[in-house]
Short mmCIF file of C-alpha atoms in Angstrom, two decimals:
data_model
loop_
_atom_site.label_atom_id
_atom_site.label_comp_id
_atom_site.label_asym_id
_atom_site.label_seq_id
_atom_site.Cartn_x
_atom_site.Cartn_y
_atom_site.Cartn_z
CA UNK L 1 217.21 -2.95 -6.29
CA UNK L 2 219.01 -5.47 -4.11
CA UNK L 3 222.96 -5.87 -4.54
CA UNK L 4 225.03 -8.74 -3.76
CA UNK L 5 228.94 -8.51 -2.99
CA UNK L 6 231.62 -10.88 -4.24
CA UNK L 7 235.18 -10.81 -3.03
CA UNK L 8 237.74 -12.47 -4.90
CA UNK L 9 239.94 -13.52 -1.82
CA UNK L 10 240.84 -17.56 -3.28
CA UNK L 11 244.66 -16.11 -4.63
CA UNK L 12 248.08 -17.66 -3.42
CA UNK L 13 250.20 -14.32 -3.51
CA UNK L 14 253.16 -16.28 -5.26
CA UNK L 15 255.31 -13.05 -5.50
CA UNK L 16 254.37 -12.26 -2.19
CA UNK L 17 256.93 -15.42 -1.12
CA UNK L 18 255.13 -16.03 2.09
CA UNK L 19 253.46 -18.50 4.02
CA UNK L 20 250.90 -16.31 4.79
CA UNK L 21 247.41 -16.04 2.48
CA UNK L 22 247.84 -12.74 0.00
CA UNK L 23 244.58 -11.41 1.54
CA UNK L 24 245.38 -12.37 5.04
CA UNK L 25 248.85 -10.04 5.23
CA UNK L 26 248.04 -7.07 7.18
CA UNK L 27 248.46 -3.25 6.17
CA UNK L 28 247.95 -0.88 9.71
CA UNK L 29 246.28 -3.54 11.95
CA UNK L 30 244.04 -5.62 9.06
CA UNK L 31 244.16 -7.59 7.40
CA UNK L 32 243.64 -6.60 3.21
CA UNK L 33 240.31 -8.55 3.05
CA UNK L 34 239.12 -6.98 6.35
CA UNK L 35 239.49 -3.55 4.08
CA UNK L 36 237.92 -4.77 1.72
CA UNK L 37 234.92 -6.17 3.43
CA UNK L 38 235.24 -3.08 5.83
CA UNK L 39 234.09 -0.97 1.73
CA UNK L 40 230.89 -2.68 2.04
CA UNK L 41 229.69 -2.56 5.66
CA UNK L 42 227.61 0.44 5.44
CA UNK L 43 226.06 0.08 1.63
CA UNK L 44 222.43 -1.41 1.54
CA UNK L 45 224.21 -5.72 0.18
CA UNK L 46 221.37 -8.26 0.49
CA UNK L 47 224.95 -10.52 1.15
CA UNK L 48 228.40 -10.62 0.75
CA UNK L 49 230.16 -13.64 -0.24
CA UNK L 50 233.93 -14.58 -0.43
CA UNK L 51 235.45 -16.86 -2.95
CA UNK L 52 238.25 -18.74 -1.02
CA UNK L 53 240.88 -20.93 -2.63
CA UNK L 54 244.68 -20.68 -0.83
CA UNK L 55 244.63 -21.41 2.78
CA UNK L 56 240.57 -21.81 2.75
CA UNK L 57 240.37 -22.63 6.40
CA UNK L 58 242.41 -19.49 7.48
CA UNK L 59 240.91 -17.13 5.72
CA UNK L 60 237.01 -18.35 6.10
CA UNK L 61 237.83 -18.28 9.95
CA UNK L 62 238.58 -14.46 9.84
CA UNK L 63 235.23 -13.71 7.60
CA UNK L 64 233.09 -11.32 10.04
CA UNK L 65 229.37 -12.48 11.11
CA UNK L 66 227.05 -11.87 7.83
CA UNK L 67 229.97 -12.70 5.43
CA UNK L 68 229.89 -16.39 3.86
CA UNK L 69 232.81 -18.06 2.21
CA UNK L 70 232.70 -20.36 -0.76
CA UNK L 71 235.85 -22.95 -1.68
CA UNK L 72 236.84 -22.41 -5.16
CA UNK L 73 238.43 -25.56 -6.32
CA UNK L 74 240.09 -25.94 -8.52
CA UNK L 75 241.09 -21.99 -9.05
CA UNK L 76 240.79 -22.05 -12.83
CA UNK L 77 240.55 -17.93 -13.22
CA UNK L 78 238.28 -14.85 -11.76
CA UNK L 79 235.19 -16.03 -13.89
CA UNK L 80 235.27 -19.15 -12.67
CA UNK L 81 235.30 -17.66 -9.15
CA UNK L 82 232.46 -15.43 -9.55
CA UNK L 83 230.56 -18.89 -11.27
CA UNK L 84 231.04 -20.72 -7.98
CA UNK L 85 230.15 -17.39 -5.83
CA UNK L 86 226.26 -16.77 -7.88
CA UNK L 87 225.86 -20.84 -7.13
CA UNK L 88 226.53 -20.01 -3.54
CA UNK L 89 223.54 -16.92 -3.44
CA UNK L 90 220.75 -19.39 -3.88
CA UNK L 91 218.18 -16.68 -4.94
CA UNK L 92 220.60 -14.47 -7.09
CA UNK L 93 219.89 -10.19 -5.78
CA UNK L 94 219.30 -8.13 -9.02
CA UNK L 95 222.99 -6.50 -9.01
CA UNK L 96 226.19 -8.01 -8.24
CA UNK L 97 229.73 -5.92 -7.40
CA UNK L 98 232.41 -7.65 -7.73
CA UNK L 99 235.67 -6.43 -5.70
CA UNK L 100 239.04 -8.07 -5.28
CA UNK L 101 240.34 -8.95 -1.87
CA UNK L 102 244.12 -7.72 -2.15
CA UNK L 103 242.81 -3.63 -2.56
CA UNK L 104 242.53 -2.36 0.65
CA UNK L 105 242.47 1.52 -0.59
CA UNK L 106 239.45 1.11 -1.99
CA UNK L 107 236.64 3.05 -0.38
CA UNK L 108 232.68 2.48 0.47
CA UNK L 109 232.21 6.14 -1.32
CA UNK L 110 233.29 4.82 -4.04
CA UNK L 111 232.06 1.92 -3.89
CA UNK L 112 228.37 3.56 -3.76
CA UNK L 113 229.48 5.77 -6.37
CA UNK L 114 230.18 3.33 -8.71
CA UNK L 115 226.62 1.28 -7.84
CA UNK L 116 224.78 5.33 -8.81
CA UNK L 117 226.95 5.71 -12.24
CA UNK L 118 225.90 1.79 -12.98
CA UNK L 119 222.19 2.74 -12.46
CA UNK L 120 222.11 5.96 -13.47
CA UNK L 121 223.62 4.41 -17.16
CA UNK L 122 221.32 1.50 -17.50
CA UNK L 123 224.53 -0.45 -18.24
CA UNK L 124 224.66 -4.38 -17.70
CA UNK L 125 228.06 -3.87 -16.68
CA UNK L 126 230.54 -0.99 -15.32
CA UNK L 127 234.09 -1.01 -14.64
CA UNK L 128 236.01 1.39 -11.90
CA UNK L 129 239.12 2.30 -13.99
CA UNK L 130 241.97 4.29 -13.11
CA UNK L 131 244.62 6.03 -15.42
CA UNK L 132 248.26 5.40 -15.03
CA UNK L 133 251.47 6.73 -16.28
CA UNK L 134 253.21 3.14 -16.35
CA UNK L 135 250.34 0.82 -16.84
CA UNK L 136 252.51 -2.06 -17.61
CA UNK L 137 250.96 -5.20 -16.06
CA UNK L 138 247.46 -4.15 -16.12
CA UNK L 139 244.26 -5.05 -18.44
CA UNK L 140 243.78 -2.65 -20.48
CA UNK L 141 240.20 -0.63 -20.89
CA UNK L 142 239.27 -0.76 -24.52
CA UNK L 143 236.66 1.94 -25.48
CA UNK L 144 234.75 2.48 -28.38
CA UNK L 145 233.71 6.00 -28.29
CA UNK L 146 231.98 6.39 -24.54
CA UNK L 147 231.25 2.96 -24.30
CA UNK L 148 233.84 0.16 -23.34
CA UNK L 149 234.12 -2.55 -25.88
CA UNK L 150 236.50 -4.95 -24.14
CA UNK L 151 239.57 -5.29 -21.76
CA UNK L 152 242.68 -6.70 -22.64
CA UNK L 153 245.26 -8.50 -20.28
CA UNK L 154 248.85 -7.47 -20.53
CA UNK L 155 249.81 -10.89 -22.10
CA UNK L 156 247.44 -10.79 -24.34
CA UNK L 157 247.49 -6.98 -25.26
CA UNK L 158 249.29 -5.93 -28.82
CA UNK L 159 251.75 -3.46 -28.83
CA UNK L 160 248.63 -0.54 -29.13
CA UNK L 161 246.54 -1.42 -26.74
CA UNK L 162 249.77 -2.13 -24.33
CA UNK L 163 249.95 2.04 -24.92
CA UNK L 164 246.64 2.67 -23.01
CA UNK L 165 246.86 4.37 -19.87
CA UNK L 166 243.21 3.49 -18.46
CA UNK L 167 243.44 0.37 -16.86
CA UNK L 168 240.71 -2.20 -14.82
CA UNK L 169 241.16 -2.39 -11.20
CA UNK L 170 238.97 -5.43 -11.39
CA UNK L 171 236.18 -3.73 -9.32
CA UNK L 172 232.90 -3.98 -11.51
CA UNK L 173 228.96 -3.83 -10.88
CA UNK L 174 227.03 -6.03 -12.98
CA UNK L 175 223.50 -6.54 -13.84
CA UNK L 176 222.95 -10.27 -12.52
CA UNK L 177 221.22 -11.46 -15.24
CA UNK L 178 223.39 -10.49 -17.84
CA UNK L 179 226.38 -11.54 -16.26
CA UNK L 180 225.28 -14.98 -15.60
CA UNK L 181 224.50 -15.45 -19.26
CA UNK L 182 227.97 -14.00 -20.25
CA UNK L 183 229.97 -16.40 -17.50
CA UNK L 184 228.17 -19.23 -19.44
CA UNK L 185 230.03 -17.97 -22.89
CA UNK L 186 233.54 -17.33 -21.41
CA UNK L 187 236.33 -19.89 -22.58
CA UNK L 188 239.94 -20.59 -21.56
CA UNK L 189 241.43 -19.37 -25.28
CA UNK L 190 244.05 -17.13 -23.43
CA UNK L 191 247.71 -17.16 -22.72
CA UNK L 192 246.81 -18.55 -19.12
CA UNK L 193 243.86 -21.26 -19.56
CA UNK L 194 241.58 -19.81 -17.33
CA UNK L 195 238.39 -18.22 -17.21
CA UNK L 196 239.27 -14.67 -17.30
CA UNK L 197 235.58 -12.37 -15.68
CA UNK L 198 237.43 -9.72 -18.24
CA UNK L 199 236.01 -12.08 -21.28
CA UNK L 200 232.32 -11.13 -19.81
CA UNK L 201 232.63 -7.26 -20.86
CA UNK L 202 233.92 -8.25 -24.55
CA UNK L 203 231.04 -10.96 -24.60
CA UNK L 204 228.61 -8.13 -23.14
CA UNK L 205 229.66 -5.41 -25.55
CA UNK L 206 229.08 -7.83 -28.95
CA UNK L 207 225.53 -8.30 -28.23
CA UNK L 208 225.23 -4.86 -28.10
CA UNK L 209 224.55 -4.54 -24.27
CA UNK L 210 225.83 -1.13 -22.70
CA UNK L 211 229.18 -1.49 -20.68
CA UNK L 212 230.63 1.94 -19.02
CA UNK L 213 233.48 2.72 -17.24
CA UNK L 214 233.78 5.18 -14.09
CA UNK L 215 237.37 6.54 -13.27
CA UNK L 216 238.63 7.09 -9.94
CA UNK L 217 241.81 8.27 -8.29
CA UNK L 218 244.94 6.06 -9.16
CA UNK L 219 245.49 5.19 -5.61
CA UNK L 220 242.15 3.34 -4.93
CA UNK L 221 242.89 0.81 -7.40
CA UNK L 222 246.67 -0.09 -5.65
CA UNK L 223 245.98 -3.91 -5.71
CA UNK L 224 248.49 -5.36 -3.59
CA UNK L 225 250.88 -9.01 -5.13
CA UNK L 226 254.30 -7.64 -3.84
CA UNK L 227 255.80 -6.48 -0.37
CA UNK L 228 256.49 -3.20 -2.06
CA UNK L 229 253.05 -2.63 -2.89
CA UNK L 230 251.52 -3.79 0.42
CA UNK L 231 254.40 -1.20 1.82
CA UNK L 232 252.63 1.04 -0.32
CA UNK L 233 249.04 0.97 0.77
CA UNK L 234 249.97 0.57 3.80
CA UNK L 235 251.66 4.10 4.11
CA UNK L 236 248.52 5.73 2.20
CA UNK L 237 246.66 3.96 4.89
CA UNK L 238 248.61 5.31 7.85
CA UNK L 239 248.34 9.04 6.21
CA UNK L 240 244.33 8.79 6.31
CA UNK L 241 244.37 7.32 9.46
CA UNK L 242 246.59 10.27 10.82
CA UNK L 243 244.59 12.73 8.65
CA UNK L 244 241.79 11.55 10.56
CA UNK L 245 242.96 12.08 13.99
CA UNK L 246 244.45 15.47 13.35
CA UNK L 247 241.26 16.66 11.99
CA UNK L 248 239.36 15.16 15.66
CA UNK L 249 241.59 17.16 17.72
CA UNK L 250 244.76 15.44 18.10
CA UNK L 251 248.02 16.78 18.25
CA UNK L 252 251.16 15.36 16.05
CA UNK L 253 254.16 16.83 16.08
CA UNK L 254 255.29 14.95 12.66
CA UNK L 255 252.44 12.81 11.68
CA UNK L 256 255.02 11.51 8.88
CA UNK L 257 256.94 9.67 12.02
CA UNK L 258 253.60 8.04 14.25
CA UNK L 259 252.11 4.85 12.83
CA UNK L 260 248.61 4.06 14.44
CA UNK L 261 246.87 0.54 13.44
CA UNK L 262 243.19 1.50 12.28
CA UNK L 263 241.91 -0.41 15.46
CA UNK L 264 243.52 2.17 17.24
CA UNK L 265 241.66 4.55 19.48
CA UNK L 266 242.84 7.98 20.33
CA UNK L 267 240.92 10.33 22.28
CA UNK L 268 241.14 14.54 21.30
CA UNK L 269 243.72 16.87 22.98
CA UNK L 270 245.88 13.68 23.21
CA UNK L 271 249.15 14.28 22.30
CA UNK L 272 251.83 12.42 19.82
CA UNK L 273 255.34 12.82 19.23
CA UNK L 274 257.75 11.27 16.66
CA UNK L 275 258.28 7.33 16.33
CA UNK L 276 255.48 6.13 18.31
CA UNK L 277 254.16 3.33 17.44
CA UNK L 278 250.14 2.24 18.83
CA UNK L 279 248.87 -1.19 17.41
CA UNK L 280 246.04 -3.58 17.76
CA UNK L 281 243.29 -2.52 20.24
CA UNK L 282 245.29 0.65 22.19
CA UNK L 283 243.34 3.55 23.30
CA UNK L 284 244.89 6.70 24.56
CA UNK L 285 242.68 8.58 26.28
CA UNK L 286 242.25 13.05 26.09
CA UNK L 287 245.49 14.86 27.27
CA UNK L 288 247.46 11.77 27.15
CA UNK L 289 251.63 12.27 25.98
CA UNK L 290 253.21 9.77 24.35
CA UNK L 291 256.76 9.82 23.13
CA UNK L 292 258.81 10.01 21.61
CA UNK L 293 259.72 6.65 21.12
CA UNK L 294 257.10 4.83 21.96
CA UNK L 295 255.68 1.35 21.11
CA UNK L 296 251.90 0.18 22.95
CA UNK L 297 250.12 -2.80 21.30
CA UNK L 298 246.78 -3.59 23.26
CA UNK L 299 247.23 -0.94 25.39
CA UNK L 300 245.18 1.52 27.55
CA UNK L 301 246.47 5.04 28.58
CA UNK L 302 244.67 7.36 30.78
CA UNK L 303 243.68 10.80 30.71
CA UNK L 304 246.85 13.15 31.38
CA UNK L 305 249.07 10.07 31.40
CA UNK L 306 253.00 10.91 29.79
CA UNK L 307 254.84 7.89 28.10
CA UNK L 308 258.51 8.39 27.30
CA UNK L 309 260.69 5.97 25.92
CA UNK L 310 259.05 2.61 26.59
CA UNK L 311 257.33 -0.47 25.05
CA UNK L 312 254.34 -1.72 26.63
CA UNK L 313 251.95 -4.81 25.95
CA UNK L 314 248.78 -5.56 27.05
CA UNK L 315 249.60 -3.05 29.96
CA UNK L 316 247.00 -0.66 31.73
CA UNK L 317 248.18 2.98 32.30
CA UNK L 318 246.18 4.84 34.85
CA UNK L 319 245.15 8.91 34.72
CA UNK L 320 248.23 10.94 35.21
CA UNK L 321 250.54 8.41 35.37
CA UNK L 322 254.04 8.52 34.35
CA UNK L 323 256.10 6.19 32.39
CA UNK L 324 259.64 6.57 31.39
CA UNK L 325 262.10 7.20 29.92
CA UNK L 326 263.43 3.50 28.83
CA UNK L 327 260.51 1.84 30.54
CA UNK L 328 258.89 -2.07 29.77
CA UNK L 329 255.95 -2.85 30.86
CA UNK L 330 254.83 -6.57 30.01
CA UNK L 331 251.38 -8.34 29.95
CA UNK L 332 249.08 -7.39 33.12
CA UNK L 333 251.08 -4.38 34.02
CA UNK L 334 248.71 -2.23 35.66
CA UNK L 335 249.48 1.83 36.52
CA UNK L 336 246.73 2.91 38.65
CA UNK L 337 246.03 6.91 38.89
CA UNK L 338 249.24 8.88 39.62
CA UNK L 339 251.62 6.27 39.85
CA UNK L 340 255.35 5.93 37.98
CA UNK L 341 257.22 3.30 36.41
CA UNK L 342 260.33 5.38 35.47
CA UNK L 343 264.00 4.66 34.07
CA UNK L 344 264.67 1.35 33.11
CA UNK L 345 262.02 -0.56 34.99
CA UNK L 346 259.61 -3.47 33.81
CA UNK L 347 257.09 -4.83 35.28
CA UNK L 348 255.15 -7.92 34.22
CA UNK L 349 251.74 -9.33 35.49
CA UNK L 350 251.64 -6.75 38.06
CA UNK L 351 249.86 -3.27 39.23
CA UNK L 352 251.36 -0.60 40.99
CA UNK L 353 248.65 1.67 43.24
CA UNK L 354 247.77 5.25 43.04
CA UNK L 355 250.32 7.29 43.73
CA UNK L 356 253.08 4.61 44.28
CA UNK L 357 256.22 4.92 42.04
CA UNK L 358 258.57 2.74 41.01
CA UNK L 359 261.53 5.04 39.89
CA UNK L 360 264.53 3.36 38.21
CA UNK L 361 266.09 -0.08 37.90
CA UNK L 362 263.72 -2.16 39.23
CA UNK L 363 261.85 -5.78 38.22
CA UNK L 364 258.69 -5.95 39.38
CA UNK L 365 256.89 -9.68 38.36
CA UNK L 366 253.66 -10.88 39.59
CA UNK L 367 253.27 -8.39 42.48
CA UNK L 368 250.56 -6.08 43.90
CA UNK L 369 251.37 -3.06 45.16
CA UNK L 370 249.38 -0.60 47.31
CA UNK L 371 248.74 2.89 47.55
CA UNK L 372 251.44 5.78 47.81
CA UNK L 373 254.55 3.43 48.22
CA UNK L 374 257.81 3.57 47.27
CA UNK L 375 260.44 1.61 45.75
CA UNK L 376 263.85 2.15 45.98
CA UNK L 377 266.51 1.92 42.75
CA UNK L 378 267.54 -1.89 42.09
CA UNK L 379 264.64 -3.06 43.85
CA UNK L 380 263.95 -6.74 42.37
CA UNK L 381 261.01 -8.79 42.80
CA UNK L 382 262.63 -12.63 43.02
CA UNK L 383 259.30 -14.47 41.00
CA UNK L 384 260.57 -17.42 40.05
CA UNK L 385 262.35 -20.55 42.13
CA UNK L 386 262.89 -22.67 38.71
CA UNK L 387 259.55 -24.44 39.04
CA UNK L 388 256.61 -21.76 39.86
CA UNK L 389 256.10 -18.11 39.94
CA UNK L 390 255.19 -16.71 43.17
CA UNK L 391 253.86 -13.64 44.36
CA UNK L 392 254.81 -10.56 45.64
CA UNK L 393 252.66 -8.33 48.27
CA UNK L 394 253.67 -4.96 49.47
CA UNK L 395 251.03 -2.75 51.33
CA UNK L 396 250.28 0.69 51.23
CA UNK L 397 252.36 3.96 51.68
CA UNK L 398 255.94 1.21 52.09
CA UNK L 399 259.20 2.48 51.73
CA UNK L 400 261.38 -0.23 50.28
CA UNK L 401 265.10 0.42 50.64
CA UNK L 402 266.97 0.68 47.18
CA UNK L 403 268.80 -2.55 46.13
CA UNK L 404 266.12 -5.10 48.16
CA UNK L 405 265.88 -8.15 46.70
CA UNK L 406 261.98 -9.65 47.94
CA UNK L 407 262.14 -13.13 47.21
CA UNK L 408 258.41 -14.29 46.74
CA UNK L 409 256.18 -15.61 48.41
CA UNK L 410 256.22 -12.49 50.73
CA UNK L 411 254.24 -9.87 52.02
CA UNK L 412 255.46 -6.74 53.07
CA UNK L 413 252.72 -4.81 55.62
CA UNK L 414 251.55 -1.55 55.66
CA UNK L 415 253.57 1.47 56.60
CA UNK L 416 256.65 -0.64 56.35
CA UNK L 417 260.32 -0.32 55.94
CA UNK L 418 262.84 -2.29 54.74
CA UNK L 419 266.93 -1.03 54.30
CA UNK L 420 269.26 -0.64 51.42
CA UNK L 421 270.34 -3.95 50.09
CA UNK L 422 268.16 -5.96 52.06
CA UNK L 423 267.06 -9.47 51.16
CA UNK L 424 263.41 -9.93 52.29
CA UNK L 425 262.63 -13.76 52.83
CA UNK L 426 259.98 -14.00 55.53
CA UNK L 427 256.71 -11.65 55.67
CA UNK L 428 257.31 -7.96 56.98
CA UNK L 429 255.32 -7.06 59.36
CA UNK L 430 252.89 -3.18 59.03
CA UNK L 431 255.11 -0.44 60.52
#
């Protein structure tokens, strides 16, 4: 039986009181309709399709390969959405799910568990529900006996049906056919004029087609409209994603106090200690230790490499190097095997050979550095004459005395030496 997938993703996020698309705003390093889309990826969908509205452009440009987007326009409610998404199938697959784009918590297990319990019933339509203790703001799920008769919106809910604690997360499977004839019946007669895809189940249940409901742990249906509730699913997030790791082999002093982006990847036997912070496309590699204190974004550290106290970007960290404490290493830093950046050192655009260290109070800009070298404390690379950035060369197993200022372009040769507090103009020949 083929399945299609719509996304409701065409929502401003008005509470949200940002510039930013609701379903572009990112919870651990994607965005909430990445998630979403991520829920479907390995389930057996003919096609996906995304109803855009707010920000079309911006959001159609992150849609993966596979995944179409469709302009809703004007936005007048979710069943006028799911209208425009069937017109954009062309031939319409036999069962449509329907998922919001602002629930990232929501999983493909039960996702594909909802799709079985749909089958399995022979319903036209079922509804993943959750049940609340405060269910204020939510539609409400009607039943009648086993069956669901209707939902009612929180506006439009009397003061009875405002008292029922099993609520729509606005995740549904339909049978195609029977929704299309139901989206055709749907009117605006509601407190908001719009087309509410709720109507359909009331509309469904009348002419006495079978609607069900399948409930499923309160924190799958978090739907995210606030900055406290993206807060929110974004620390459930970052306790799966930790669960995760632990459970591969890697060690957390306080997983409570490391926050790891989802496209983060971390190697077993690495180590993590509190307030470290690894974003966007990091890897740390087995027996790695980082922290505490530690922030990497697009990042790779080595096997047996220790970080301490130091932000790097974009930075390369060889095996069994050392970084730290109070280190910064900038764009095109490169640590090859065995080498240090230590106290209060950064280094930008530059890589520093095996077994070279750079120990304390130093700048280091656009410079290579060979093999087994050393540089004194206070060393500074002089990059920059107010026009262009030049570079820095300093050969292998160099001993550069501490305070030297090297004011590029210069090369310093092999075997070298320079003294305390020199200032290095012209190229230094190998010693």
């Amino acid at each position: 039986m083929s399945v299609g997938v719509i996304v409701l993703g065409a929502g401003k996020g008005t509470r949200m009181r940002s510039d930013t698309a609701k379903v572009l705003h990112e919870a651990c390093g994607r965005t909430l309709l990445a998630w979403v889309l991520g829920t479907v990826e390995h389930l057996d969908v003919e096609r996906s399709i995304v109803v855009v509205g707010h920000q079309a452009e911006s959001v159609t440009a992150t849609l993966p390969p596979g995944v179409d987007g469709v302009v809703q326009e004007p936005q007048n409610g979710t069943g006028h959405a799911v209208r425009v998404a069937l017109d954009g199938f062309g031939s319409l697959p036999e069962t449509i799910v329907v998922l919001p784009g602002d629930m990232p918590l929501i999983t493909g297990e039960a996702v594909s568990s909802l799709i079985s319990h749909h089958r399995a019933a022979g319903a036209s339509a079922t509804i993943m529900s959750v049940e609340l203790d405060d269910p204020t703001g939510y539609g409400r799920i009607v039943r009648d006996g086993d069956a669901v008769s209707r939902i009612v919106e929180e506006g439009d809910a009397t003061e009875d049906e405002r008292s029922i604690a099993e609520v729509n997360t606005s995740v549904y499977v339909f049978r195609t056919g029977a929704l299309v004839e139901a989206l055709d019946q749907i009117t605006i007669d509601n407190v908001q004029g719009e087309y509410y895809l709720t109507d359909v189940i009331e509309i469904l249940d009348a002419r006495g087609d079978r609607v069900t409901a399948m409930t499923v742990a309160p924190e799958l249906g978090i739907g995210v409209n606030t900055h406290a509730q993206l807060a929110q699913v974004s620390d459930v997030l970052r306790r799966r994603i930790t669960s995760q790791l632990l459970d591969s082999g890697v060690w957390m002093l306080d997983p409570q106090r490391v926050y790891i982006d989802a496209t983060v990847t971390i190697e077993p036997t690495a180590k993590l200690y509190p307030d470290v912070y690894l974003t966007g496309s990091t890897t740390v590699a087995a027996g790695a230790s980082i922290g505490p204190n530690v922030e990497a974004r697009d990042t790779v550290i080595g096997a047996g490499a220790v970080v301490k106290q130091a932000v790097m970007m974009d930075a390369l960290i060889g095996r069994d190097a050392l970084v730290g404490p109070f280190a910064y290493l900038r764009p095109g830093a490169v640590l090859e095997d065995g080498s240090k950046v230590g106290t209060y050192v950064e280094v930008k655009g530059s890589t520093v050979g095996a077994g070279s260290k750079v120990p304390h109070l130093s700048y280091i800009g656009d410079t290579t550095i060979g093999e087994n070298t050393n540089i004194g404390a206070g060393t500074i690379t002089v990059n920059y004459d107010g026009y262009v950035k030049h570079k820095t060369t300093i050969g292998d197993r160099v001993r550069i005395g501490s305070d030297t200022m090297l004011v590029a372009p210069v090369i310093v040769g092999d075997d070298a030496l320079t003294g305390a507090g020199s200032v290095i103009t012209h190229d230094v020949p190998e010693g």
